[in-house]
XYZ file of C-alpha atoms in Angstrom:
401
model
C 89.399 79.228 140.018
C 89.683 82.790 140.418
C 91.969 83.650 137.256
C 91.564 87.475 137.642
C 93.250 87.184 141.021
C 95.964 84.972 139.254
C 96.152 87.598 136.353
C 96.179 90.794 138.828
C 99.179 89.128 140.764
C 101.339 88.037 137.828
C 100.634 84.142 138.479
C 100.301 83.480 135.135
C 102.759 82.683 132.575
C 103.264 81.807 129.095
C 107.146 81.068 129.556
C 107.883 77.563 130.679
C 111.081 78.742 131.998
C 108.849 81.201 134.832
C 106.718 78.040 135.356
C 106.700 77.466 139.523
C 104.097 75.617 141.837
C 102.658 79.197 142.449
C 101.943 80.014 138.661
C 99.233 78.968 136.037
C 100.419 77.912 132.740
C 98.873 79.755 129.764
C 99.232 77.247 126.636
C 99.455 78.741 123.406
C 99.810 77.499 119.839
C 103.561 79.069 120.106
C 104.617 77.652 122.957
C 102.864 74.188 122.894
C 105.794 72.504 121.248
C 107.964 73.472 124.462
C 105.247 72.707 126.925
C 103.747 69.355 126.090
C 105.085 67.751 129.431
C 102.435 70.357 131.090
C 99.212 68.570 132.446
C 97.631 71.639 134.275
C 97.487 74.802 131.993
C 94.870 77.081 130.729
C 94.130 78.437 127.266
C 93.940 81.869 125.758
C 90.035 81.158 125.185
C 89.360 80.200 128.740
C 91.563 83.385 130.102
C 89.710 85.469 128.053
C 86.268 83.819 129.039
C 86.887 84.280 132.631
C 87.814 88.251 132.399
C 84.220 88.918 131.396
C 85.654 91.765 129.373
C 83.161 94.553 128.056
C 85.774 95.047 125.263
C 84.813 94.838 121.504
C 87.852 93.575 119.256
C 88.619 94.876 115.834
C 90.894 93.284 113.821
C 92.559 95.055 110.576
C 94.613 92.980 107.851
C 95.838 94.062 104.726
C 99.076 94.687 102.893
C 98.948 98.324 103.007
C 96.678 100.864 105.023
C 96.260 98.939 108.512
C 97.881 101.616 110.515
C 96.232 104.751 109.180
C 92.613 102.898 109.100
C 93.075 101.958 112.783
C 93.805 105.400 113.923
C 90.967 106.867 112.139
C 88.789 104.121 113.448
C 90.012 104.920 116.844
C 89.540 108.626 116.308
C 85.899 108.089 115.266
C 85.087 106.075 118.216
C 86.724 108.112 120.514
C 84.509 111.146 119.221
C 81.582 109.333 120.439
C 83.018 108.884 123.815
C 84.139 105.228 123.892
C 87.344 104.356 125.058
C 89.821 103.060 122.790
C 93.191 100.863 122.619
C 95.240 100.794 119.400
C 97.892 98.353 118.939
C 99.814 97.714 115.837
C 102.880 99.059 113.682
C 103.190 102.311 115.908
C 102.866 100.507 119.501
C 100.045 100.284 122.045
C 97.739 103.451 122.857
C 94.903 104.103 124.835
C 92.862 107.076 124.639
C 95.143 108.673 122.001
C 98.386 108.396 124.400
C 101.265 106.206 123.752
C 101.398 103.569 126.737
C 104.291 101.119 125.057
C 106.609 101.284 121.938
C 106.350 99.177 119.120
C 107.241 95.479 118.787
C 105.604 93.085 116.518
C 102.651 94.386 114.763
C 100.605 91.961 116.399
C 102.234 90.752 119.762
C 101.990 87.071 121.544
C 98.127 86.691 122.703
C 99.192 86.952 126.118
C 100.336 90.445 125.601
C 97.027 91.420 124.402
C 95.194 90.023 126.933
C 97.113 91.555 129.714
C 96.707 95.045 127.607
C 92.918 94.465 127.576
C 92.404 93.632 131.203
C 94.696 96.515 132.306
C 93.010 99.495 130.016
C 89.652 97.661 129.883
C 88.800 99.695 126.493
C 85.327 99.873 125.035
C 87.080 99.050 121.725
C 90.675 97.425 121.295
C 91.671 97.759 117.762
C 94.609 95.702 116.670
C 96.698 95.207 113.421
C 96.689 91.607 112.558
C 99.439 90.684 110.455
C 99.559 87.594 107.994
C 102.391 86.311 110.414
C 100.116 86.582 113.328
C 97.282 84.767 111.679
C 99.361 81.851 110.901
C 101.302 81.894 114.247
C 97.680 82.213 115.801
C 98.755 85.191 117.824
C 95.020 86.384 117.939
C 93.722 82.849 119.381
C 90.722 82.860 121.424
C 89.771 86.396 120.627
C 86.111 86.472 119.329
C 86.258 89.778 117.023
C 83.234 91.926 116.890
C 84.495 93.394 113.588
C 87.429 92.633 110.959
C 88.729 95.125 108.087
C 90.616 94.017 104.831
C 92.246 97.189 103.377
C 94.197 95.748 100.470
C 96.372 92.991 99.096
C 99.460 93.087 97.190
C 102.937 91.538 97.171
C 104.580 91.534 100.450
C 106.295 88.702 102.872
C 106.911 86.045 100.364
C 110.269 85.270 102.213
C 107.482 83.868 104.909
C 104.505 82.683 102.886
C 106.740 81.547 99.514
C 103.706 82.364 97.291
C 100.910 85.002 96.696
C 98.371 82.187 96.772
C 99.644 81.021 100.131
C 99.634 84.350 101.018
C 96.101 85.093 99.892
C 95.096 82.080 101.618
C 96.285 83.237 105.164
C 94.272 86.604 104.808
C 91.134 84.701 103.450
C 91.230 82.747 106.554
C 90.763 85.456 108.940
C 87.480 86.510 107.318
C 85.506 82.977 107.919
C 83.488 83.879 111.175
C 80.384 85.829 111.478
C 81.854 89.111 112.711
C 81.240 92.075 110.907
C 83.570 91.957 108.074
C 84.139 95.481 105.984
C 86.537 95.087 102.762
C 87.614 97.212 100.347
C 86.871 95.157 96.929
C 84.089 94.327 94.490
C 81.431 91.710 95.197
C 81.608 88.970 92.588
C 79.114 86.327 94.406
C 77.544 85.810 97.675
C 80.904 84.499 99.222
C 83.566 85.762 96.706
C 85.234 89.385 96.785
C 87.578 90.673 94.261
C 90.326 92.560 96.164
C 93.386 94.084 93.715
C 92.732 91.563 91.357
C 92.616 88.719 93.593
C 89.413 86.593 94.171
C 88.759 86.233 98.252
C 86.044 83.453 99.472
C 84.634 84.598 102.752
C 82.116 83.950 105.104
C 79.127 86.250 103.960
C 77.384 86.676 107.066
C 77.613 90.439 108.233
C 79.772 91.401 105.131
C 80.099 94.772 103.634
C 82.151 95.579 100.393
C 83.368 98.948 99.610
C 84.044 99.479 95.874
C 84.750 103.030 95.862
C 85.094 105.449 98.902
C 82.429 106.844 100.713
C 84.229 109.837 101.760
C 86.062 112.746 99.405
C 87.111 115.429 101.850
C 89.619 113.874 104.412
C 92.478 115.821 106.336
C 95.134 113.680 105.086
C 96.954 113.563 101.609
C 96.981 110.863 99.224
C 93.738 109.720 97.263
C 94.111 105.993 98.416
C 93.389 107.410 101.899
C 90.088 107.945 101.153
C 89.297 104.423 100.988
C 91.118 103.477 104.246
C 88.853 106.457 105.722
C 85.954 104.851 104.290
C 86.985 101.519 105.790
C 87.156 103.002 109.259
C 83.751 105.314 108.774
C 81.536 102.044 107.835
C 83.012 99.855 110.640
C 82.529 102.627 113.246
C 78.703 103.087 111.897
C 78.209 99.520 112.012
C 80.094 99.076 115.680
C 77.817 101.704 117.037
C 74.605 101.684 115.209
C 75.277 105.462 114.258
C 74.449 106.998 110.681
C 77.732 108.043 108.719
C 76.728 111.854 109.280
C 77.155 111.209 112.975
C 80.857 111.611 112.341
C 83.195 114.308 111.638
C 86.992 113.890 110.493
C 87.874 117.611 110.717
C 89.700 117.371 113.902
C 92.000 114.220 112.844
C 95.611 115.129 113.135
C 96.993 112.285 111.149
C 99.585 109.330 111.619
C 102.769 109.882 112.403
C 105.065 108.667 109.417
C 102.061 108.238 107.265
C 102.001 110.682 104.188
C 103.481 113.247 106.961
C 104.485 116.455 105.472
C 107.645 117.506 107.073
C 108.311 120.627 105.442
C 106.385 122.935 102.599
C 109.662 124.218 100.961
C 110.985 122.060 99.768
C 108.127 119.749 100.281
C 108.701 116.708 101.970
C 106.674 113.786 102.912
C 107.615 110.840 104.895
C 105.900 107.433 104.687
C 106.014 103.678 105.743
C 105.243 102.520 102.202
C 107.819 99.496 101.531
C 105.689 97.439 98.857
C 105.379 98.217 95.144
C 101.934 98.491 95.711
C 102.264 100.737 98.551
C 104.863 103.033 96.636
C 102.703 103.207 93.728
C 100.018 104.558 95.694
C 102.221 107.434 97.300
C 103.770 108.320 94.096
C 100.542 108.760 92.115
C 99.233 110.931 94.805
C 101.473 113.677 94.342
C 101.142 115.368 90.854
C 104.147 117.462 90.688
C 107.831 116.723 89.917
C 109.353 114.697 92.303
C 112.498 112.384 93.910
C 111.747 109.196 95.816
C 114.478 107.775 98.012
C 114.081 104.548 99.297
C 115.477 101.077 100.056
C 114.173 97.379 100.689
C 114.694 95.188 104.008
C 117.421 92.744 104.044
C 116.557 88.751 104.482
C 113.092 89.899 103.147
C 111.304 89.242 100.313
C 113.906 89.768 97.454
C 111.018 89.362 94.761
C 109.891 92.850 95.415
C 112.915 94.701 95.001
C 112.996 94.970 90.978
C 109.257 95.738 91.180
C 109.859 98.642 93.643
C 112.439 99.801 90.973
C 109.774 99.837 88.289
C 107.293 101.696 90.087
C 109.609 104.220 91.094
C 111.142 104.363 87.319
C 107.258 104.861 86.157
C 106.261 107.745 88.497
C 109.206 109.717 89.962
C 111.613 111.905 88.281
C 114.787 111.111 89.921
C 115.600 108.004 92.404
C 118.066 107.727 95.175
C 118.368 104.179 96.584
C 119.820 103.807 100.031
C 119.455 101.480 102.821
C 116.450 100.466 104.574
C 117.131 98.021 107.624
C 119.509 95.920 105.459
C 119.927 93.346 108.436
C 122.569 90.776 107.374
C 122.720 91.602 103.857
C 124.973 94.007 102.104
C 123.111 97.134 101.683
C 124.674 98.356 98.253
C 123.890 94.831 96.810
C 120.075 95.502 98.140
C 120.120 98.708 96.021
C 121.663 97.064 92.901
C 118.734 94.833 92.962
C 116.137 97.320 93.054
C 118.148 98.996 90.312
C 117.223 96.257 87.793
C 113.674 97.598 87.551
C 114.982 101.194 86.571
C 115.162 101.450 82.803
C 114.601 104.959 81.921
C 115.095 107.467 85.055
C 118.216 108.807 86.506
C 119.049 107.338 89.611
C 122.081 107.401 92.216
C 122.983 104.716 95.022
C 123.962 106.595 98.357
C 124.211 103.458 100.922
C 124.344 105.261 104.079
C 120.769 106.913 104.590
C 121.497 110.216 106.127
C 123.973 111.191 103.655
C 121.333 110.163 100.919
C 118.916 112.203 102.723
C 121.504 115.255 102.428
C 121.581 114.584 98.816
C 117.875 114.275 98.119
C 117.068 117.365 99.810
C 120.061 119.400 98.299
C 118.699 118.259 94.836
C 114.873 119.209 95.806
C 115.817 122.546 97.004
C 117.642 123.520 93.995
C 115.485 121.811 91.126
C 112.232 122.611 93.095
C 111.185 118.834 93.453
C 108.874 117.136 96.060
C 110.779 114.699 97.877
C 109.210 111.509 99.064
C 111.243 109.540 101.590
C 109.746 106.158 102.054
C 109.950 102.909 104.137
C 110.527 103.567 107.312
C 107.694 106.180 108.273
C 108.402 106.878 112.204
C 110.957 104.062 112.712
C 113.498 105.123 114.879
C 116.360 102.753 114.073
C 117.981 101.086 111.042
C 118.660 97.299 111.889
C 121.663 95.789 110.714
C 122.895 92.376 111.233
C 121.862 91.658 115.168
C 121.713 95.311 116.252
C 119.662 98.648 115.550
C 120.960 101.822 115.569
C 119.109 104.927 116.362
C 117.974 106.839 113.307
C 114.797 108.649 112.229
C 114.291 110.051 108.796
C 111.738 112.858 110.247
C 114.660 114.091 113.043
C 117.396 114.003 110.092
C 115.255 116.062 107.786
C 114.214 118.524 110.404
C 117.968 118.792 111.357
C 119.156 119.258 108.273
C 116.374 121.985 107.199
C 116.416 123.198 110.825
C 112.586 123.188 111.001
């Protein structure tokens, strides 16, 4: 059976509603409960094998740092002349050009296979979320390399406990692929990452206890580790020495420690966890305002902890909405405020109005302003609808930059 012919001619589907006599069915973990009656099918592993792709897949997981690490790794590989696809929170890119907008961080496996076949890159770098690991949205892929960037609280609405969340991440590192991880090696198979012990397959395992680069073209001390993980992985994948690579032309990642204005000093970042916020706030050594919120219908336990981080590191705090979904945005802010004990804060539920106030104070009092949570997202998600909105555009509009 010529599966390349079937794929080229849109004759493979993973949707039971699209199945007819002319089409082959791709049976996946996600659709198997709807397709028990289907006798003739192929699996993602069979389809990938039949395509004979030259592509090497790289999977990046971790609570924070996935996107930056993915884009730095892509830049390094492209600098050696390789073609590179990047798939993740920012969407789908091929050789630096955005081809598709963002959907899920890790889309369904059939989407990944179709992209890999259409573009046939030398390297396919993908962010791998914990949800995707559980739901097997990466089934059938044989990874050449895997990276672990960090581990801290997130997604407990889904995983229920940090131990369960850790087990999911741990399960990703049980094969013989190159594994590059930030952490401290405790034994042949045990790595301590941000205070948690991970047990992994020791084959082709490389652990970075500290950054291996110091001079990087991006703000934030924590980014030195993201750059280091990318550099080490690029070196291993291409059998090149570390000195082969040069970061000087790297332009950064939209919405990741992105400086929107110098006067007042305004930085936009995607940080939306206590650990992510702490890294950002620690990296700015000046008086600062932080503006942020927390997503609705998601991990509620982290809200007060985010407030605690802001209370510890910021000089003034503005709480606002961040994809409230079906929760009341002011109630979410009040939950965050439970962690604020010492610093002055205000709640302005409407995010654009909150930004206006934050910029007004920043200019008047010479504060640095850190706008956290949405990065370069271009919407706010309410209950069942998305409204066009961009922190970056609003800031530029108000400051006329």
